[in-house]
C-alpha cells in the first residue's frame, strides 16, 4: 500500500466512524507506522482546506474525526430540519467549569463555590453525558463525587484538557 | 431616573455581587461594603417588582452584607469594648467573602471560555449514527455486569427519587409564598392588633421556624424601621428588644 | 455563493445524510439551478476518483450519497467489528430501567419521572440495540413509544415481558 492509498483508507475509516478514531486504532487497522499515519492525516487535513471541500479533519477528544466546516452549519440545519443545537445554561457551564478543575468534587463543595444549589445543573450535565459519578467521598454520608467524561471533550471540540488550560494562561 | 423593567439574570448571589463590584469599578479586595449592600438590596427589591424569584441564597447573602455593613457603621469605641473580638469576627467574615468572590470569578471566566468553545463546536456536524454499527452489537459487551436485579433496583430507586423530587417542589412553592412586602404587612398587622401596639423581638421571631422565614422576617423588619413605621427599643444592654408601631397609616392613604 | 463553495455545501450535505439526497433537495437548500447542481456533483465525483480519496459519490435510489470505495471494504469491516468497550452511564441505566418496567413509554413520560431531558440516554440505548421504537401513542403529536428489544430480553433469558415479573420473585 502506497501512501496515497493509505490516505484513502484513513479517509474511508474516518468517514464511516461517528466518533473520533485514535491514531493507535488507525495504525492497527492499516499496519502503518506512526510517522506514516501522521503524514497521511496532515495531507488529508490540507486537502480539506480547499475551497470546494465542505468537510474538514477535526482533532478531537484524543482522536480524529471528519466534520463539516463551520461556515456551512446553517445549510445543514435547514437540511436536517433541526434547529441550531441548544447550548448549556450559564448555571450549567459554571457548574461544569468547577467540576472540570476541582474533580473529583461533591455537590456540596460545588454549591459552596457557586453560592447556589446545583442539583438541576448536575442533572442536566449527567444527562448530557458531560459529567459522571466517579466515586464516593470518604466522609459522613459518603457523598457522590463527580468528574468530567470523555464526551466532555467531544462536546466542546477539544482534543485534550491541556488545550483548555493553555487558553486560560 | 430610568426604570429598568428588564433585569439582568444573575446566577446567584456571588454573580450579582461581582457585577456590582465591577460596576463600581473597585478592586474586589476593597469593597465599599455600605454602598454595595444598598445596591444589592435595591436589586433584590427590583427583582421582586418584576416577579423574579428571590431565592434563599440571595437573602442569606443579603443578611451577611447587612451584618458587615452594620459592623462597619458601629462606632469604633463600642467595638473595642469587646476586646476587639467582634471586630476580628467581622474581618474574618469579610475576608472569607472576598476569598469566595475571587474563586467564583475564576470559574466564571472558565465558564465563559467553555461557552465560546461550545458555540464553535456546535457548528460542526459529524456523520450520523448508522445501522451498520448495530449489526454486530454484542449485548454482553454493553451490559457486561448488569443483572435484572440491578435494573429492578435502579427502577425502584428512580421512582423513589421521582416522588421525592415532586414532594420537594411542593414544599418549595410553599416557601416562596411569602415576600418581604407581605411579611412587612404581617408585622404591621400584628402590631396594630396588639393592644399596646408593641411586641417583643423574641416573640416575633418565635413565630418563624425555618432559616428562610427568619431571614425574610428580619429583612422585613429592617425595612419597616427604615421607613420609620416601626421603632425598636431596648431598655438595657442584652435586654429584650421591643418593637412598637411608630406611625399608623391606613393602606388607602399610602397608595395615594 | 460561487460554484466552488456550492460544491462544498453539497459535500457537507451529503456527508451528514445517512440516506440518498435528491437533486431537488439540493436545489432547494442551496438555491442553485439544476445545471449548477449537476456541474458541482460532476466535479465532486471526479475529485473523489483521485487515488488518495477513500470515498466516492454514489448515484442510488433516485438520489446521491457518499460511500466508501469498494476496495477498502475489508479495512472497514475490521474497524467496525472491533467491540465497543463503552459501558452504560448511570443516566442511561436509569432510563433503561424505566423503559423496561414501564414499556411502552414515551420520551415525555420518562422525562416526567427522571426530571431531566433524556434525549442523550435514549440515543445511546437505541444505538446499542437495547431499546427500539415500538409504536406511536394515540395522543396529540403522536409521540414515539419505546420498548426493550428482543435481543435485550434474550440476553436475560426471557421470552416475553410477562416473564419479567416472575423472574423478580
Coordinates of C-alpha atoms in Angstrom, one line a residue:
Chain A
X1 CA 0.0 0.0 0.0
X2 CA 1.5 3.3 -1.0
X3 CA 0.9 6.5 1.0
X4 CA -1.8 7.8 -1.3
X5 CA -3.7 4.6 -0.8
X6 CA -3.0 4.8 2.9
X7 CA -4.6 8.2 2.9
X8 CA -7.6 6.9 1.1
X9 CA -8.1 4.1 3.7
X10 CA -7.8 6.6 6.5
X11 CA -10.4 8.8 4.9
X12 CA -12.7 5.8 4.4
X13 CA -12.3 4.8 8.1
X14 CA -12.9 8.3 9.4
X15 CA -15.9 8.6 7.1
X16 CA -17.7 5.6 8.5
X17 CA -17.0 6.4 12.1
X18 CA -19.4 8.5 14.1
X19 CA -16.9 9.0 16.8
X20 CA -13.2 10.1 17.0
X21 CA -10.7 7.5 15.8
X22 CA -7.4 7.4 17.6
X23 CA -4.1 7.3 15.8
X24 CA -3.4 3.9 17.5
X25 CA -6.6 2.5 16.0
X26 CA -5.6 3.7 12.6
X27 CA -2.1 2.2 12.9
X28 CA -3.6 -1.1 14.0
X29 CA -6.1 -1.3 11.1
X30 CA -3.7 -0.1 8.4
X31 CA -0.4 -1.5 9.6
X32 CA 1.2 1.9 9.0
X33 CA 3.8 3.5 11.2
X34 CA 3.1 6.4 13.5
X35 CA 5.1 8.6 11.0
X36 CA 3.2 7.4 8.0
X37 CA -0.2 8.0 9.7
X38 CA 0.9 11.5 10.7
X39 CA 1.9 12.2 7.1
X40 CA -1.4 11.0 5.7
X41 CA -3.5 12.9 8.3
X42 CA -1.6 16.0 7.6
X43 CA -2.2 15.6 3.9
X44 CA -5.9 14.9 4.4
X45 CA -6.2 18.0 6.6
X46 CA -4.5 20.1 3.9
X47 CA -6.6 18.9 1.1
X48 CA -9.8 19.5 3.0
X49 CA -8.8 23.2 3.2
X50 CA -9.6 23.6 -0.5
X51 CA -12.5 26.0 -1.1
X52 CA -14.6 23.3 -2.8
X53 CA -14.4 20.9 0.2
X54 CA -17.3 21.1 2.7
X55 CA -15.7 18.8 5.4
X56 CA -12.5 19.1 7.4
X57 CA -10.3 17.0 9.7
X58 CA -11.1 17.7 13.3
X59 CA -8.7 16.8 16.1
X60 CA -11.0 16.0 18.9
X61 CA -11.3 14.0 22.2
X62 CA -7.9 12.3 21.7
X63 CA -8.6 11.3 18.1
X64 CA -9.5 12.3 14.6
X65 CA -12.9 12.8 13.0
X66 CA -14.3 14.2 9.9
X67 CA -16.8 17.0 10.4
X68 CA -18.5 19.7 8.3
X69 CA -17.0 23.2 8.1
X70 CA -18.5 25.8 10.5
X71 CA -19.5 28.2 7.7
X72 CA -22.0 25.7 6.3
X73 CA -23.8 24.9 9.5
X74 CA -27.0 26.8 8.6
X75 CA -27.4 24.8 5.3
X76 CA -27.1 21.6 7.4
X77 CA -29.6 22.8 9.9
X78 CA -32.0 23.6 7.1
X79 CA -31.4 20.3 5.5
X80 CA -31.9 18.1 8.5
X81 CA -34.7 20.5 9.6
X82 CA -33.3 20.7 13.0
X83 CA -33.0 23.9 15.0
X84 CA -29.5 25.0 15.8
X85 CA -28.1 22.9 18.7
X86 CA -29.2 24.1 22.2
X87 CA -26.5 25.4 24.3
X88 CA -25.9 24.9 28.1
X89 CA -27.2 27.5 30.5
X90 CA -24.7 29.7 32.3
X91 CA -25.6 27.9 35.5
X92 CA -24.7 24.5 34.0
X93 CA -21.5 26.0 32.4
X94 CA -20.4 27.4 35.8
X95 CA -21.0 24.1 37.5
X96 CA -19.1 22.3 34.8
X97 CA -16.2 24.7 35.0
X98 CA -15.9 23.9 38.7
X99 CA -16.1 20.2 38.2
X100 CA -13.5 20.4 35.5
X101 CA -10.9 22.0 37.7
X102 CA -11.8 20.5 41.1
X103 CA -12.7 17.0 40.2
X104 CA -13.4 14.7 42.0
X105 CA -15.8 17.0 43.8
X106 CA -19.1 16.6 45.7
X107 CA -22.3 18.5 45.2
X108 CA -22.0 20.4 48.5
X109 CA -18.5 21.5 47.5
X110 CA -19.7 22.9 44.2
X111 CA -22.6 24.7 46.0
X112 CA -20.2 26.2 48.4
X113 CA -18.3 27.8 45.5
X114 CA -21.3 28.9 43.4
X115 CA -23.4 30.0 46.4
X116 CA -26.5 28.4 44.9
X117 CA -28.0 25.0 44.7
X118 CA -26.7 23.0 41.8
X119 CA -29.0 19.9 41.7
X120 CA -30.6 20.9 38.5
X121 CA -27.3 21.7 36.7
X122 CA -25.8 18.4 37.8
X123 CA -28.8 16.5 36.4
X124 CA -28.5 18.3 33.1
X125 CA -24.8 17.6 32.9
X126 CA -25.2 14.0 33.9
X127 CA -27.9 13.5 31.3
X128 CA -25.8 15.2 28.6
X129 CA -23.1 12.7 29.5
X130 CA -20.6 15.6 30.2
X131 CA -20.0 14.5 33.8
X132 CA -20.3 11.2 35.7
X133 CA -20.2 9.8 39.2
X134 CA -16.6 8.8 39.8
X135 CA -16.9 7.5 43.4
X136 CA -17.9 8.4 46.9
X137 CA -16.1 10.8 49.3
X138 CA -15.0 9.1 52.5
X139 CA -16.8 11.5 54.9
X140 CA -20.1 11.3 56.8
X141 CA -22.9 10.5 54.4
X142 CA -20.5 9.2 51.7
X143 CA -21.5 11.9 49.2
X144 CA -21.1 11.2 45.4
X145 CA -18.0 12.6 43.7
X146 CA -18.3 13.9 40.2
X147 CA -15.8 14.2 37.3
X148 CA -15.9 15.0 33.6
X149 CA -16.3 12.4 30.9
X150 CA -14.6 11.8 27.6
X151 CA -17.8 13.2 25.9
X152 CA -16.9 16.5 27.6
X153 CA -14.0 16.9 25.2
X154 CA -16.2 16.0 22.2
X155 CA -18.9 18.4 23.2
X156 CA -16.5 21.4 23.4
X157 CA -14.5 20.3 20.4
X158 CA -11.3 19.9 22.5
X159 CA -8.5 17.4 21.8
X160 CA -7.4 17.3 25.4
X161 CA -7.8 19.2 28.7
X162 CA -4.4 20.7 28.2
X163 CA -5.8 22.7 25.3
X164 CA -8.2 24.4 27.7
X165 CA -5.6 25.1 30.3
X166 CA -3.3 26.8 27.8
X167 CA -6.2 29.0 26.7
X168 CA -6.5 30.3 30.2
X169 CA -3.0 31.3 30.8
Chain B
X1 CA -34.3 58.1 36.8
X2 CA -34.6 55.3 34.4
X3 CA -36.7 52.3 35.5
X4 CA -35.4 49.1 34.1
X5 CA -38.2 46.6 33.6
X6 CA -35.9 44.0 32.1
X7 CA -33.4 42.9 34.8
X8 CA -30.3 41.0 34.1
X9 CA -30.5 37.5 35.5
X10 CA -27.7 36.6 37.9
X11 CA -26.5 33.1 38.5
X12 CA -26.6 33.5 42.3
X13 CA -25.5 35.9 45.0
X14 CA -21.8 35.9 44.0
X15 CA -22.7 36.7 40.5
X16 CA -24.8 39.7 41.5
X17 CA -22.1 40.9 43.9
X18 CA -19.4 40.6 41.4
X19 CA -21.5 42.6 38.9
X20 CA -22.0 45.4 41.5
X21 CA -18.3 45.4 42.3
X22 CA -17.3 45.6 38.6
X23 CA -19.9 48.3 38.0
X24 CA -18.5 50.3 40.9
X25 CA -15.0 49.9 39.3
X26 CA -13.4 48.9 42.6
X27 CA -11.0 46.2 43.4
X28 CA -12.5 43.0 44.9
X29 CA -10.2 43.4 47.9
X30 CA -11.5 46.8 48.8
X31 CA -15.3 46.6 48.5
X32 CA -17.1 49.6 49.8
X33 CA -19.5 47.5 51.9
X34 CA -22.1 50.1 52.7
X35 CA -22.5 51.1 49.1
X36 CA -22.6 47.6 47.7
X37 CA -25.0 46.4 50.4
X38 CA -27.5 49.1 49.5
X39 CA -27.2 48.4 45.8
X40 CA -27.6 44.7 46.5
X41 CA -30.8 45.2 48.5
X42 CA -32.0 47.6 45.9
X43 CA -31.5 44.9 43.2
X44 CA -33.4 42.3 45.2
X45 CA -36.3 44.8 45.6
X46 CA -36.4 45.3 41.8
X47 CA -36.3 41.6 41.3
X48 CA -39.4 41.3 43.4
X49 CA -41.1 44.1 41.5
X50 CA -40.8 42.2 38.2
X51 CA -41.7 39.0 39.8
X52 CA -38.3 37.4 39.6
X53 CA -37.7 34.6 42.1
X54 CA -35.6 35.9 45.0
X55 CA -34.2 32.6 46.3
X56 CA -33.0 31.9 49.8
X57 CA -29.3 32.1 48.6
X58 CA -29.8 35.8 47.7
X59 CA -31.3 36.5 51.1
X60 CA -28.6 34.8 53.0
X61 CA -26.0 36.9 51.2
X62 CA -28.2 40.0 52.0
X63 CA -28.0 39.1 55.7
X64 CA -24.2 38.7 55.5
X65 CA -23.8 42.0 53.8
X66 CA -26.1 43.7 56.3
X67 CA -24.1 42.3 59.1
X68 CA -20.9 43.6 57.6
X69 CA -22.5 46.9 56.9
X70 CA -23.8 47.4 60.5
X71 CA -20.4 46.3 61.9
X72 CA -18.8 49.0 59.8
X73 CA -21.2 51.6 61.0
X74 CA -20.8 50.9 64.7
X75 CA -18.6 53.4 66.5
X76 CA -15.1 52.1 67.0
X77 CA -15.2 52.5 70.8
X78 CA -18.1 50.2 71.2
X79 CA -16.3 47.5 69.2
X80 CA -13.2 47.9 71.3
X81 CA -15.2 47.2 74.5
X82 CA -15.4 43.6 73.5
X83 CA -11.6 43.4 73.3
X84 CA -11.8 43.6 69.5
X85 CA -13.4 40.1 69.4
X86 CA -16.4 41.3 67.3
X87 CA -14.1 43.1 65.1
X88 CA -12.0 40.0 64.4
X89 CA -15.1 38.0 63.6
X90 CA -16.3 40.6 61.1
X91 CA -12.9 40.8 59.5
X92 CA -12.9 37.0 59.1
X93 CA -16.4 37.2 57.6
X94 CA -15.3 39.8 55.1
X95 CA -12.1 38.0 54.2
X96 CA -14.0 34.8 53.7
X97 CA -16.5 36.6 51.4
X98 CA -13.7 38.1 49.4
X99 CA -11.9 34.8 49.0
X100 CA -15.1 33.2 47.8
X101 CA -15.7 36.0 45.3
X102 CA -12.2 35.7 43.9
X103 CA -12.6 31.9 43.4
X104 CA -16.1 32.4 41.9
X105 CA -14.7 35.0 39.5
X106 CA -12.1 32.5 38.3
X107 CA -14.7 29.8 37.5
X108 CA -17.0 32.3 35.8
X109 CA -14.1 33.1 33.4
X110 CA -13.6 29.4 32.6
X111 CA -17.4 29.1 32.1
X112 CA -17.1 31.9 29.6
X113 CA -14.3 30.2 27.7
X114 CA -16.4 27.0 27.6
X115 CA -19.3 28.9 26.2
X116 CA -17.1 30.1 23.3
X117 CA -15.8 26.6 22.7
X118 CA -19.4 25.3 22.8
X119 CA -20.5 27.8 20.2
X120 CA -17.7 26.9 17.9
X121 CA -18.1 23.2 18.3
X122 CA -21.9 23.4 17.8
X123 CA -21.3 24.4 14.2
X124 CA -19.5 21.2 13.2
X125 CA -21.7 18.3 12.2
X126 CA -20.5 14.7 12.2
X127 CA -21.6 11.6 10.5
X128 CA -24.9 10.3 11.9
X129 CA -25.2 7.0 13.6
X130 CA -25.8 4.3 11.1
X131 CA -27.4 0.8 11.1
X132 CA -24.0 -0.6 10.1
X133 CA -22.8 -0.1 13.7
X134 CA -25.7 -2.1 15.1
X135 CA -25.3 -5.2 13.1
X136 CA -22.5 -6.7 15.2
X137 CA -23.5 -5.4 18.5
X138 CA -22.8 -7.9 21.2
X139 CA -25.1 -7.0 24.1
X140 CA -22.9 -8.7 26.6
X141 CA -20.3 -6.0 25.9
X142 CA -22.8 -3.3 26.7
X143 CA -24.4 -5.0 29.6
X144 CA -21.3 -6.6 30.9
X145 CA -22.1 -6.9 34.6
X146 CA -25.7 -5.6 34.7
X147 CA -28.3 -8.1 36.1
X148 CA -32.0 -7.9 36.0
X149 CA -32.0 -7.5 39.8
X150 CA -29.8 -4.3 39.3
X151 CA -32.2 -3.0 36.8
X152 CA -35.1 -3.6 39.1
X153 CA -33.3 -1.9 42.0
X154 CA -32.4 1.0 39.8
X155 CA -36.1 1.3 38.7
X156 CA -37.3 1.3 42.3
X157 CA -34.7 3.9 43.3
X158 CA -35.5 6.2 40.4
X159 CA -39.3 6.0 41.1
X160 CA -38.5 6.9 44.8
X161 CA -36.3 9.8 43.7
X162 CA -39.1 11.0 41.4
X163 CA -41.5 11.0 44.3
X164 CA -39.1 12.9 46.5
X165 CA -38.4 15.4 43.7
X166 CA -42.1 16.1 43.4
X167 CA -42.6 16.5 47.1
X168 CA -39.7 18.9 47.3
X169 CA -41.2 21.0 44.6
X170 CA -44.4 21.3 46.6
X171 CA -42.5 22.4 49.7
X172 CA -40.6 24.9 47.6
X173 CA -43.8 26.5 46.4
X174 CA -45.0 26.9 49.9
X175 CA -41.7 28.6 50.9
X176 CA -41.9 31.1 48.2
X177 CA -45.4 32.2 49.0
X178 CA -44.2 34.9 51.4
X179 CA -42.4 38.0 50.0
X180 CA -40.7 40.7 52.1
X181 CA -43.6 43.0 51.3
X182 CA -46.1 40.6 52.6
X183 CA -44.2 39.9 55.7
X184 CA -43.9 43.7 56.3
X185 CA -47.7 43.9 56.2
X186 CA -48.0 40.9 58.5
X187 CA -45.7 42.5 61.1
X188 CA -47.7 45.8 60.9
X189 CA -51.0 43.9 61.3
X190 CA -49.6 42.1 64.3
X191 CA -48.6 45.4 65.9
X192 CA -51.9 47.0 65.0
X193 CA -53.9 44.2 66.6
X194 CA -51.8 44.2 69.7
X195 CA -53.3 46.4 72.5
X196 CA -50.1 48.0 73.4
X197 CA -49.0 48.3 69.8
X198 CA -45.9 46.6 70.9
X199 CA -44.3 43.2 70.5
X200 CA -41.0 41.7 71.7
X201 CA -38.3 40.8 69.3
X202 CA -38.1 37.2 70.5
X203 CA -41.9 36.9 70.4
X204 CA -41.9 38.0 66.8
X205 CA -39.2 35.5 65.7
X206 CA -40.6 32.6 67.6
X207 CA -43.4 32.6 65.0
X208 CA -40.9 31.6 62.3
X209 CA -39.0 28.3 62.5
X210 CA -37.1 28.0 59.2
X211 CA -33.9 29.9 58.3
X212 CA -35.5 31.4 55.2
X213 CA -38.6 32.6 57.2
X214 CA -36.4 34.1 59.8
X215 CA -34.3 36.0 57.2
X216 CA -37.3 37.3 55.4
X217 CA -38.8 38.5 58.7
X218 CA -35.5 40.2 59.6
X219 CA -35.3 41.9 56.3
X220 CA -38.9 43.0 56.5
X221 CA -38.3 44.4 60.0
X222 CA -35.2 46.3 58.9
X223 CA -37.3 47.8 56.0
X224 CA -40.1 48.8 58.4
X225 CA -37.6 50.5 60.7
X226 CA -36.0 52.3 57.7
X227 CA -39.4 53.5 56.5
X228 CA -40.0 54.9 60.0
X229 CA -43.1 52.8 60.6
X230 CA -41.7 50.7 63.4
X231 CA -39.2 51.6 66.1
X232 CA -37.1 49.3 68.1
X233 CA -36.4 49.9 71.7
X234 CA -34.1 48.2 74.2
X235 CA -34.3 49.1 77.9
X236 CA -30.9 47.7 78.9
X237 CA -27.9 46.1 77.3
X238 CA -28.6 42.5 76.3
X239 CA -32.2 43.1 77.4
X240 CA -35.3 42.2 75.4
X241 CA -35.8 44.4 72.3
X242 CA -39.4 45.7 71.8
X243 CA -40.8 46.7 68.5
X244 CA -43.6 49.3 68.5
X245 CA -45.8 50.9 65.9
X246 CA -44.4 54.3 65.2
X247 CA -46.7 55.6 62.5
X248 CA -50.0 54.2 61.6
X249 CA -51.1 54.9 58.0
X250 CA -54.2 53.2 56.6
X251 CA -53.4 51.3 53.4
X252 CA -55.6 53.6 51.3
X253 CA -53.6 56.7 52.3
X254 CA -50.3 55.0 51.5
X255 CA -51.3 54.3 47.9
X256 CA -52.4 57.8 47.2
Chain C
X1 CA -22.0 31.7 -3.4
X2 CA -19.6 30.7 -6.2
X3 CA -19.6 27.2 -7.7
X4 CA -16.6 26.1 -5.6
X5 CA -18.5 27.0 -2.4
X6 CA -21.7 25.4 -3.8
X7 CA -19.7 22.2 -4.2
X8 CA -18.5 22.4 -0.6
X9 CA -22.1 22.9 0.6
X10 CA -23.2 19.8 -1.4
X11 CA -20.3 17.7 0.0
X12 CA -21.3 18.8 3.6
X13 CA -25.0 17.9 3.0
X14 CA -24.2 14.5 1.6
X15 CA -21.7 13.9 4.4
X16 CA -24.3 14.4 7.2
X17 CA -27.0 12.4 5.4
X18 CA -27.4 8.7 6.0
X19 CA -29.7 8.3 3.1
X20 CA -29.6 9.3 -0.6
X21 CA -30.2 13.0 -1.2
X22 CA -32.2 14.0 -4.3
X23 CA -31.2 16.7 -6.7
X24 CA -34.4 18.6 -5.9
X25 CA -33.5 18.7 -2.2
X26 CA -30.0 20.0 -3.0
X27 CA -31.5 22.7 -5.3
X28 CA -34.0 23.8 -2.6
X29 CA -31.3 24.1 0.2
X30 CA -28.7 25.8 -2.0
X31 CA -30.9 27.9 -4.3
X32 CA -28.8 26.6 -7.2
X33 CA -30.1 25.8 -10.7
X34 CA -30.4 22.2 -12.0
X35 CA -27.4 22.9 -14.2
X36 CA -25.3 24.3 -11.4
X37 CA -26.0 21.3 -9.2
X38 CA -25.2 18.9 -12.0
X39 CA -21.9 20.7 -12.5
X40 CA -21.0 20.5 -8.8
X41 CA -21.9 16.9 -8.5
X42 CA -19.9 16.0 -11.6
X43 CA -16.9 17.8 -10.1
X44 CA -17.3 16.2 -6.7
X45 CA -17.5 12.7 -8.4
X46 CA -14.3 13.5 -10.4
X47 CA -12.3 14.7 -7.5
X48 CA -13.3 11.6 -5.5
X49 CA -11.7 9.4 -8.2
X50 CA -8.2 10.6 -7.1
X51 CA -6.1 7.8 -5.7
X52 CA -5.8 9.4 -2.2
X53 CA -9.6 9.6 -1.8
X54 CA -11.3 6.8 0.1
X55 CA -14.9 7.9 -0.6
X56 CA -16.9 8.2 -3.8
X57 CA -20.1 9.7 -5.0
X58 CA -22.8 7.1 -5.5
X59 CA -25.9 7.6 -7.6
X60 CA -28.5 5.5 -5.9
X61 CA -32.3 5.2 -5.3
X62 CA -33.1 8.4 -7.2
X63 CA -30.5 10.4 -5.3
X64 CA -26.9 10.9 -4.4
X65 CA -24.9 9.6 -1.5
X66 CA -21.3 9.4 -0.3
X67 CA -19.9 5.9 0.3
X68 CA -16.6 4.3 0.8
X69 CA -14.7 2.8 -2.1
X70 CA -15.2 -1.0 -2.6
X71 CA -11.5 -1.8 -2.5
X72 CA -11.3 -0.6 1.1
X73 CA -14.3 -2.6 2.4
X74 CA -12.2 -5.1 4.4
X75 CA -10.4 -2.4 6.4
X76 CA -13.8 -1.0 7.3
X77 CA -15.1 -4.4 8.3
X78 CA -12.1 -4.9 10.6
X79 CA -12.7 -1.5 12.0
X80 CA -16.4 -1.7 12.9
X81 CA -16.2 -5.3 14.1
X82 CA -14.0 -4.1 17.0
X83 CA -16.2 -4.4 20.1
X84 CA -17.1 -1.1 21.7
X85 CA -15.9 -1.3 25.2
X86 CA -18.1 1.5 26.5
X87 CA -20.4 0.6 29.4
X88 CA -23.6 2.4 30.1
X89 CA -23.7 5.6 32.1
X90 CA -25.8 5.7 35.2
X91 CA -28.1 8.1 33.5
X92 CA -28.6 5.7 30.6
X93 CA -29.1 2.8 33.0
X94 CA -31.8 4.6 34.9
X95 CA -33.6 5.4 31.6
X96 CA -33.3 1.7 30.6
X97 CA -34.7 0.6 33.9
X98 CA -37.7 2.9 33.4
X99 CA -38.3 1.7 29.9
X100 CA -38.0 -2.0 30.9
X101 CA -40.6 -1.8 33.6
X102 CA -42.9 0.9 32.2
X103 CA -42.9 0.0 28.5
X104 CA -44.3 1.1 26.1
X105 CA -43.4 4.6 27.2
X106 CA -42.9 8.0 25.6
X107 CA -39.9 10.3 26.0
X108 CA -42.0 12.9 27.8
X109 CA -43.2 10.3 30.3
X110 CA -39.6 9.2 31.1
X111 CA -38.6 12.8 31.5
X112 CA -41.5 13.3 33.8
X113 CA -40.2 10.6 36.0
X114 CA -36.5 11.4 35.9
X115 CA -37.0 15.2 36.0
X116 CA -34.4 15.8 33.3
X117 CA -34.2 15.5 29.5
X118 CA -33.4 12.0 28.4
X119 CA -32.6 12.6 24.7
X120 CA -29.0 11.5 25.0
X121 CA -29.8 8.4 27.0
X122 CA -32.4 7.3 24.5
X123 CA -30.0 7.8 21.7
X124 CA -27.3 5.7 23.4
X125 CA -29.8 2.9 24.2
X126 CA -31.1 2.9 20.6
X127 CA -27.6 2.8 19.2
X128 CA -26.6 -0.1 21.5
X129 CA -29.7 -2.0 20.4
X130 CA -31.2 -2.2 23.9
X131 CA -34.4 -0.4 23.1
X132 CA -36.4 0.4 19.9
X133 CA -39.4 2.3 18.8
X134 CA -42.5 0.1 19.3
X135 CA -45.2 2.4 18.0
X136 CA -46.8 5.8 18.5
X137 CA -49.0 6.9 21.4
X138 CA -52.5 7.9 20.4
X139 CA -52.4 11.4 21.8
X140 CA -51.7 14.9 20.3
X141 CA -48.4 14.9 18.5
X142 CA -48.4 11.1 18.3
X143 CA -45.2 10.7 20.3
X144 CA -42.9 7.7 19.8
X145 CA -43.3 4.8 22.2
X146 CA -40.2 2.9 23.3
X147 CA -39.7 -0.6 24.5
X148 CA -36.8 -3.0 25.0
X149 CA -35.6 -5.1 22.0
X150 CA -36.0 -8.8 21.6
X151 CA -32.2 -9.1 21.8
X152 CA -32.4 -7.5 25.2
X153 CA -34.9 -10.0 26.5
X154 CA -32.9 -12.8 25.0
X155 CA -29.8 -11.6 26.8
X156 CA -31.6 -12.1 30.1
X157 CA -33.0 -15.4 29.0
X158 CA -36.6 -14.1 28.8
X159 CA -39.1 -15.0 26.0
X160 CA -41.7 -12.3 26.9
X161 CA -42.2 -9.4 29.1
X162 CA -44.6 -11.3 31.3
X163 CA -41.7 -13.4 32.5
X164 CA -40.1 -10.3 33.8
X165 CA -42.3 -10.2 36.8
X166 CA -41.9 -13.9 37.6
X167 CA -38.1 -13.5 37.5
X168 CA -38.3 -11.0 40.3
X169 CA -39.8 -13.3 42.8

